Amino acid sequence: MSNKYNSILVFILLMFSGNPSINFFVDTKWLLAFTAFFVFFNNLQHLRIETNRHLYFFLLFFCSIFSLQYLNLGFVSFLGALNFLLKITFGYVIFKKCGRRSRVIYFNVIYYIALISLFGFTLNCFGINMPIKIDDKMYSILIYNQNLTEIAHTGSRNSGMFWEPGAFAIYINLAFLLFAGNLKPILKKHMWRVGVLTTALITTFSTT
């Protein structure tokens, strides 16, 4: 499987997991249907119980949490719970498909997201809003979200394509964390990309 194809899958996973504006462009039910189709009909080899027991352990763990929530609160959104479990399975399958190159692919995808975010953040600093109004709190171009709540309370902060700056900071930090103990090759080979990621991280103004 080509790196470009795997990069697209990782990008879609990140869109599903942390981009609130995607629901403005695509109905949630269609997102859920696409995820289910991709996971259950196109990747059965990655879902065999005998070779993927840790995946099912995590799924059962979260099912237990949803059950406790229902017992204590009397309500659980079935669609929300199913969507959450499918996202976990979707992510697991994608990283299984990427194999050993999964951390490199993730690093490169986050780099492009960060690069785009710096352009969007710069425009925001000059008072230029993103063209698409998602709601009263957010403007977007899908691959970059402008969080008006953050601007009102703390000034301009870079949310990337995620729901808030702290979340974007976590995704960036994960790119570095995946290379923990082996950062020298990345610093030597991809100094520019490390610089872009570091700059984007600083512009989140997050302590996460």
PDB file of C-alpha atoms in Angstrom:
ATOM      1  CA  MET A   1       0.000   0.000   0.000  1.00  0.00           C
ATOM      2  CA  SER A   2       1.465   3.370  -1.028  1.00  0.00           C
ATOM      3  CA  ASN A   3       2.486   5.990   1.494  1.00  0.00           C
ATOM      4  CA  LYS A   4       0.201   8.535  -0.213  1.00  0.00           C
ATOM      5  CA  TYR A   5      -2.820   6.286   0.285  1.00  0.00           C
ATOM      6  CA  ASN A   6      -1.891   5.632   3.912  1.00  0.00           C
ATOM      7  CA  SER A   7      -1.338   9.354   4.476  1.00  0.00           C
ATOM      8  CA  ILE A   8      -4.859  10.044   3.227  1.00  0.00           C
ATOM      9  CA  LEU A   9      -6.214   7.432   5.642  1.00  0.00           C
ATOM     10  CA  VAL A  10      -4.353   9.009   8.575  1.00  0.00           C
ATOM     11  CA  PHE A  11      -5.648  12.439   7.558  1.00  0.00           C
ATOM     12  CA  ILE A  12      -9.228  11.115   7.413  1.00  0.00           C
ATOM     13  CA  LEU A  13      -8.755   9.557  10.852  1.00  0.00           C
ATOM     14  CA  LEU A  14      -7.614  12.909  12.262  1.00  0.00           C
ATOM     15  CA  MET A  15     -10.565  14.636  10.601  1.00  0.00           C
ATOM     16  CA  PHE A  16     -12.968  12.170  12.194  1.00  0.00           C
ATOM     17  CA  SER A  17     -11.358  12.299  15.610  1.00  0.00           C
ATOM     18  CA  GLY A  18     -10.812  16.017  16.151  1.00  0.00           C
ATOM     19  CA  ASN A  19     -12.314  18.312  13.532  1.00  0.00           C
ATOM     20  CA  PRO A  20     -15.680  19.742  14.662  1.00  0.00           C
ATOM     21  CA  SER A  21     -16.351  21.519  11.371  1.00  0.00           C
ATOM     22  CA  ILE A  22     -16.576  18.269   9.392  1.00  0.00           C
ATOM     23  CA  ASN A  23     -20.144  17.774  10.647  1.00  0.00           C
ATOM     24  CA  PHE A  24     -21.051  21.048   8.947  1.00  0.00           C
ATOM     25  CA  PHE A  25     -19.976  19.694   5.558  1.00  0.00           C
ATOM     26  CA  VAL A  26     -21.064  16.061   5.916  1.00  0.00           C
ATOM     27  CA  ASP A  27     -23.953  14.588   7.914  1.00  0.00           C
ATOM     28  CA  THR A  28     -22.711  12.564  10.913  1.00  0.00           C
ATOM     29  CA  LYS A  29     -24.747   9.528   9.847  1.00  0.00           C
ATOM     30  CA  TRP A  30     -22.869   9.423   6.536  1.00  0.00           C
ATOM     31  CA  LEU A  31     -19.545   9.689   8.369  1.00  0.00           C
ATOM     32  CA  LEU A  32     -20.568   6.775  10.540  1.00  0.00           C
ATOM     33  CA  ALA A  33     -21.702   4.757   7.524  1.00  0.00           C
ATOM     34  CA  PHE A  34     -18.422   5.394   5.701  1.00  0.00           C
ATOM     35  CA  THR A  35     -16.382   4.403   8.756  1.00  0.00           C
ATOM     36  CA  ALA A  36     -18.375   1.208   9.254  1.00  0.00           C
ATOM     37  CA  PHE A  37     -18.020   0.265   5.581  1.00  0.00           C
ATOM     38  CA  PHE A  38     -14.272   0.887   5.576  1.00  0.00           C
ATOM     39  CA  VAL A  39     -13.631  -0.988   8.811  1.00  0.00           C
ATOM     40  CA  PHE A  40     -15.885  -4.008   8.515  1.00  0.00           C
ATOM     41  CA  PHE A  41     -15.979  -4.737   4.789  1.00  0.00           C
ATOM     42  CA  ASN A  42     -12.539  -3.709   3.572  1.00  0.00           C
ATOM     43  CA  ASN A  43     -10.224  -4.801   6.377  1.00  0.00           C
ATOM     44  CA  LEU A  44     -11.463  -8.061   7.836  1.00  0.00           C
ATOM     45  CA  GLN A  45      -7.893  -9.391   7.936  1.00  0.00           C
ATOM     46  CA  HIS A  46      -7.078  -6.782  10.592  1.00  0.00           C
ATOM     47  CA  LEU A  47     -10.069  -7.679  12.768  1.00  0.00           C
ATOM     48  CA  ARG A  48      -9.515 -11.355  13.508  1.00  0.00           C
ATOM     49  CA  ILE A  49      -9.955 -11.956  17.210  1.00  0.00           C
ATOM     50  CA  GLU A  50      -7.095 -14.452  17.509  1.00  0.00           C
ATOM     51  CA  THR A  51      -4.500 -11.939  16.256  1.00  0.00           C
ATOM     52  CA  ASN A  52      -6.019  -8.683  17.540  1.00  0.00           C
ATOM     53  CA  ARG A  53      -7.133  -9.478  21.064  1.00  0.00           C
ATOM     54  CA  HIS A  54      -5.853  -6.169  22.471  1.00  0.00           C
ATOM     55  CA  LEU A  55      -8.226  -4.277  20.151  1.00  0.00           C
ATOM     56  CA  TYR A  56     -11.221  -6.198  21.487  1.00  0.00           C
ATOM     57  CA  PHE A  57      -9.999  -5.721  25.038  1.00  0.00           C
ATOM     58  CA  PHE A  58     -10.123  -1.935  24.553  1.00  0.00           C
ATOM     59  CA  LEU A  59     -13.527  -2.120  22.862  1.00  0.00           C
ATOM     60  CA  LEU A  60     -14.929  -4.174  25.737  1.00  0.00           C
ATOM     61  CA  PHE A  61     -13.363  -1.748  28.205  1.00  0.00           C
ATOM     62  CA  PHE A  62     -15.125   1.231  26.640  1.00  0.00           C
ATOM     63  CA  CYS A  63     -18.376  -0.737  26.325  1.00  0.00           C
ATOM     64  CA  SER A  64     -18.159  -1.308  30.069  1.00  0.00           C
ATOM     65  CA  ILE A  65     -17.732   2.438  30.627  1.00  0.00           C
ATOM     66  CA  PHE A  66     -20.805   3.166  28.487  1.00  0.00           C
ATOM     67  CA  SER A  67     -22.753   0.539  30.450  1.00  0.00           C
ATOM     68  CA  LEU A  68     -21.766   2.140  33.763  1.00  0.00           C
ATOM     69  CA  GLN A  69     -22.755   5.524  32.375  1.00  0.00           C
ATOM     70  CA  TYR A  70     -26.170   4.142  31.486  1.00  0.00           C
ATOM     71  CA  LEU A  71     -26.619   2.573  34.921  1.00  0.00           C
ATOM     72  CA  ASN A  72     -25.631   5.781  36.720  1.00  0.00           C
ATOM     73  CA  LEU A  73     -27.138   8.420  34.456  1.00  0.00           C
ATOM     74  CA  GLY A  74     -29.892   6.450  32.766  1.00  0.00           C
ATOM     75  CA  PHE A  75     -28.902   7.603  29.305  1.00  0.00           C
ATOM     76  CA  VAL A  76     -26.265   6.847  26.699  1.00  0.00           C
ATOM     77  CA  SER A  77     -26.322   8.125  23.135  1.00  0.00           C
ATOM     78  CA  PHE A  78     -26.250   4.914  21.118  1.00  0.00           C
ATOM     79  CA  LEU A  79     -25.116   6.733  17.975  1.00  0.00           C
ATOM     80  CA  GLY A  80     -22.424   8.616  19.906  1.00  0.00           C
ATOM     81  CA  ALA A  81     -21.131   5.445  21.592  1.00  0.00           C
ATOM     82  CA  LEU A  82     -21.105   3.518  18.308  1.00  0.00           C
ATOM     83  CA  ASN A  83     -19.328   6.386  16.580  1.00  0.00           C
ATOM     84  CA  PHE A  84     -16.664   6.428  19.314  1.00  0.00           C
ATOM     85  CA  LEU A  85     -16.065   2.658  19.100  1.00  0.00           C
ATOM     86  CA  LEU A  86     -15.874   2.786  15.309  1.00  0.00           C
ATOM     87  CA  LYS A  87     -13.297   5.583  15.455  1.00  0.00           C
ATOM     88  CA  ILE A  88     -11.102   3.455  17.736  1.00  0.00           C
ATOM     89  CA  THR A  89     -11.417   0.498  15.375  1.00  0.00           C
ATOM     90  CA  PHE A  90     -10.849   2.747  12.361  1.00  0.00           C
ATOM     91  CA  GLY A  91      -7.634   4.111  13.889  1.00  0.00           C
ATOM     92  CA  TYR A  92      -6.407   0.651  14.824  1.00  0.00           C
ATOM     93  CA  VAL A  93      -6.962  -0.678  11.300  1.00  0.00           C
ATOM     94  CA  ILE A  94      -5.229   2.307   9.690  1.00  0.00           C
ATOM     95  CA  PHE A  95      -2.112   1.991  11.833  1.00  0.00           C
ATOM     96  CA  LYS A  96      -2.052  -1.760  11.225  1.00  0.00           C
ATOM     97  CA  LYS A  97      -2.109  -1.033   7.480  1.00  0.00           C
ATOM     98  CA  CYS A  98       0.661   1.565   7.802  1.00  0.00           C
ATOM     99  CA  GLY A  99       2.851  -0.848   9.728  1.00  0.00           C
ATOM    100  CA  ARG A 100       6.317   0.290  10.763  1.00  0.00           C
ATOM    101  CA  ARG A 101       6.016   3.537   8.831  1.00  0.00           C
ATOM    102  CA  SER A 102       2.962   4.653  10.800  1.00  0.00           C
ATOM    103  CA  ARG A 103       4.877   7.158  12.938  1.00  0.00           C
ATOM    104  CA  VAL A 104       6.625   8.676   9.880  1.00  0.00           C
ATOM    105  CA  ILE A 105       3.323   8.980   8.039  1.00  0.00           C
ATOM    106  CA  TYR A 106       1.672  10.576  11.078  1.00  0.00           C
ATOM    107  CA  PHE A 107       4.589  13.008  11.444  1.00  0.00           C
ATOM    108  CA  ASN A 108       4.293  14.085   7.805  1.00  0.00           C
ATOM    109  CA  VAL A 109       0.503  14.492   7.928  1.00  0.00           C
ATOM    110  CA  ILE A 110       0.705  16.636  11.071  1.00  0.00           C
ATOM    111  CA  TYR A 111       3.443  18.694   9.408  1.00  0.00           C
ATOM    112  CA  TYR A 112       1.150  19.663   6.518  1.00  0.00           C
ATOM    113  CA  ILE A 113      -1.714  20.398   8.924  1.00  0.00           C
ATOM    114  CA  ALA A 114       0.640  22.605  10.958  1.00  0.00           C
ATOM    115  CA  LEU A 115       1.958  24.377   7.841  1.00  0.00           C
ATOM    116  CA  ILE A 116      -1.577  25.248   6.719  1.00  0.00           C
ATOM    117  CA  SER A 117      -2.460  26.346  10.248  1.00  0.00           C
ATOM    118  CA  LEU A 118       0.366  28.881  10.306  1.00  0.00           C
ATOM    119  CA  PHE A 119      -1.042  30.580   7.204  1.00  0.00           C
ATOM    120  CA  GLY A 120      -4.531  30.612   8.721  1.00  0.00           C
ATOM    121  CA  PHE A 121      -3.267  31.841  12.079  1.00  0.00           C
ATOM    122  CA  THR A 122      -1.298  34.643  10.399  1.00  0.00           C
ATOM    123  CA  LEU A 123      -4.445  35.800   8.584  1.00  0.00           C
ATOM    124  CA  ASN A 124      -6.353  35.741  11.889  1.00  0.00           C
ATOM    125  CA  CYS A 125      -3.683  37.893  13.528  1.00  0.00           C
ATOM    126  CA  PHE A 126      -4.280  40.508  10.806  1.00  0.00           C
ATOM    127  CA  GLY A 127      -8.009  40.425  11.448  1.00  0.00           C
ATOM    128  CA  ILE A 128      -8.905  38.261   8.435  1.00  0.00           C
ATOM    129  CA  ASN A 129     -11.518  35.610   9.238  1.00  0.00           C
ATOM    130  CA  MET A 130     -11.968  32.238   7.580  1.00  0.00           C
ATOM    131  CA  PRO A 131     -14.751  32.404   4.947  1.00  0.00           C
ATOM    132  CA  ILE A 132     -17.132  29.673   6.175  1.00  0.00           C
ATOM    133  CA  LYS A 133     -19.169  30.293   9.335  1.00  0.00           C
ATOM    134  CA  ILE A 134     -19.772  27.011  11.175  1.00  0.00           C
ATOM    135  CA  ASP A 135     -21.607  28.590  14.106  1.00  0.00           C
ATOM    136  CA  ASP A 136     -21.316  31.646  16.354  1.00  0.00           C
ATOM    137  CA  LYS A 137     -18.054  30.315  17.788  1.00  0.00           C
ATOM    138  CA  MET A 138     -16.174  29.064  14.750  1.00  0.00           C
ATOM    139  CA  TYR A 139     -15.146  29.998  11.206  1.00  0.00           C
ATOM    140  CA  SER A 140     -13.474  27.394   9.019  1.00  0.00           C
ATOM    141  CA  ILE A 141     -11.983  26.220   5.745  1.00  0.00           C
ATOM    142  CA  LEU A 142     -12.280  22.606   6.989  1.00  0.00           C
ATOM    143  CA  ILE A 143      -8.515  22.086   7.156  1.00  0.00           C
ATOM    144  CA  TYR A 144      -8.187  25.092   9.484  1.00  0.00           C
ATOM    145  CA  ASN A 145     -10.621  26.250  12.172  1.00  0.00           C
ATOM    146  CA  GLN A 146     -10.757  29.723  13.696  1.00  0.00           C
ATOM    147  CA  ASN A 147     -12.054  29.461  17.263  1.00  0.00           C
ATOM    148  CA  LEU A 148     -13.757  32.744  18.174  1.00  0.00           C
ATOM    149  CA  THR A 149     -14.234  31.723  21.812  1.00  0.00           C
ATOM    150  CA  GLU A 150     -10.485  31.444  22.283  1.00  0.00           C
ATOM    151  CA  ILE A 151      -9.929  34.811  20.576  1.00  0.00           C
ATOM    152  CA  ALA A 152     -12.498  36.502  22.831  1.00  0.00           C
ATOM    153  CA  HIS A 153     -10.963  35.135  26.034  1.00  0.00           C
ATOM    154  CA  THR A 154      -7.234  34.841  25.395  1.00  0.00           C
ATOM    155  CA  GLY A 155      -6.513  36.466  22.026  1.00  0.00           C
ATOM    156  CA  SER A 156      -5.515  34.689  18.820  1.00  0.00           C
ATOM    157  CA  ARG A 157      -4.451  31.089  19.320  1.00  0.00           C
ATOM    158  CA  ASN A 158      -3.805  28.408  16.723  1.00  0.00           C
ATOM    159  CA  SER A 159      -6.351  25.570  16.781  1.00  0.00           C
ATOM    160  CA  GLY A 160      -5.196  24.009  13.521  1.00  0.00           C
ATOM    161  CA  MET A 161      -8.063  21.948  12.155  1.00  0.00           C
ATOM    162  CA  PHE A 162      -9.090  20.811  15.639  1.00  0.00           C
ATOM    163  CA  TRP A 163     -11.669  21.957  18.165  1.00  0.00           C
ATOM    164  CA  GLU A 164      -9.337  24.059  20.315  1.00  0.00           C
ATOM    165  CA  PRO A 165      -5.629  25.002  20.636  1.00  0.00           C
ATOM    166  CA  GLY A 166      -4.910  22.558  23.461  1.00  0.00           C
ATOM    167  CA  ALA A 167      -6.087  19.654  21.322  1.00  0.00           C
ATOM    168  CA  PHE A 168      -3.891  20.772  18.416  1.00  0.00           C
ATOM    169  CA  ALA A 169      -0.930  20.933  20.815  1.00  0.00           C
ATOM    170  CA  ILE A 170      -1.575  17.321  21.862  1.00  0.00           C
ATOM    171  CA  TYR A 171      -1.623  16.122  18.241  1.00  0.00           C
ATOM    172  CA  ILE A 172       1.659  17.947  17.553  1.00  0.00           C
ATOM    173  CA  ASN A 173       3.302  16.603  20.706  1.00  0.00           C
ATOM    174  CA  LEU A 174       2.237  13.091  19.717  1.00  0.00           C
ATOM    175  CA  ALA A 175       4.234  13.469  16.473  1.00  0.00           C
ATOM    176  CA  PHE A 176       7.362  14.038  18.573  1.00  0.00           C
ATOM    177  CA  LEU A 177       6.424  11.472  21.218  1.00  0.00           C
ATOM    178  CA  LEU A 178       6.260   8.719  18.613  1.00  0.00           C
ATOM    179  CA  PHE A 179       9.991   9.310  18.032  1.00  0.00           C
ATOM    180  CA  ALA A 180      10.903   9.461  21.723  1.00  0.00           C
ATOM    181  CA  GLY A 181      14.475   8.242  22.180  1.00  0.00           C
ATOM    182  CA  ASN A 182      15.137   8.495  18.450  1.00  0.00           C
ATOM    183  CA  LEU A 183      14.712  12.181  17.612  1.00  0.00           C
ATOM    184  CA  LYS A 184      18.164  12.748  16.087  1.00  0.00           C
ATOM    185  CA  PRO A 185      17.347  11.230  12.662  1.00  0.00           C
ATOM    186  CA  ILE A 186      14.199  13.373  12.432  1.00  0.00           C
ATOM    187  CA  LEU A 187      16.068  16.518  13.456  1.00  0.00           C
ATOM    188  CA  LYS A 188      18.824  15.768  10.947  1.00  0.00           C
ATOM    189  CA  LYS A 189      16.600  14.780   8.021  1.00  0.00           C
ATOM    190  CA  HIS A 190      13.568  16.995   8.593  1.00  0.00           C
ATOM    191  CA  MET A 191      14.842  20.138  10.336  1.00  0.00           C
ATOM    192  CA  TRP A 192      12.416  22.357   8.387  1.00  0.00           C
ATOM    193  CA  ARG A 193       9.408  20.211   9.304  1.00  0.00           C
ATOM    194  CA  VAL A 194      10.457  20.098  12.956  1.00  0.00           C
ATOM    195  CA  GLY A 195      10.710  23.900  12.844  1.00  0.00           C
ATOM    196  CA  VAL A 196       7.205  24.225  11.376  1.00  0.00           C
ATOM    197  CA  LEU A 197       5.754  21.870  13.987  1.00  0.00           C
ATOM    198  CA  THR A 198       7.549  23.686  16.809  1.00  0.00           C
ATOM    199  CA  THR A 199       6.341  27.073  15.564  1.00  0.00           C
ATOM    200  CA  ALA A 200       2.768  25.784  15.286  1.00  0.00           C
ATOM    201  CA  LEU A 201       3.038  24.365  18.799  1.00  0.00           C
ATOM    202  CA  ILE A 202       4.182  27.736  20.148  1.00  0.00           C
ATOM    203  CA  THR A 203       1.269  29.525  18.434  1.00  0.00           C
ATOM    204  CA  THR A 204      -1.230  27.339  20.285  1.00  0.00           C
ATOM    205  CA  PHE A 205      -0.065  29.080  23.478  1.00  0.00           C
ATOM    206  CA  SER A 206      -0.984  25.885  25.246  1.00  0.00           C
ATOM    207  CA  THR A 207       0.583  24.353  28.335  1.00  0.00           C
ATOM    208  CA  THR A 208      -0.775  20.896  27.417  1.00  0.00           C
TER     209      THR A 208
END
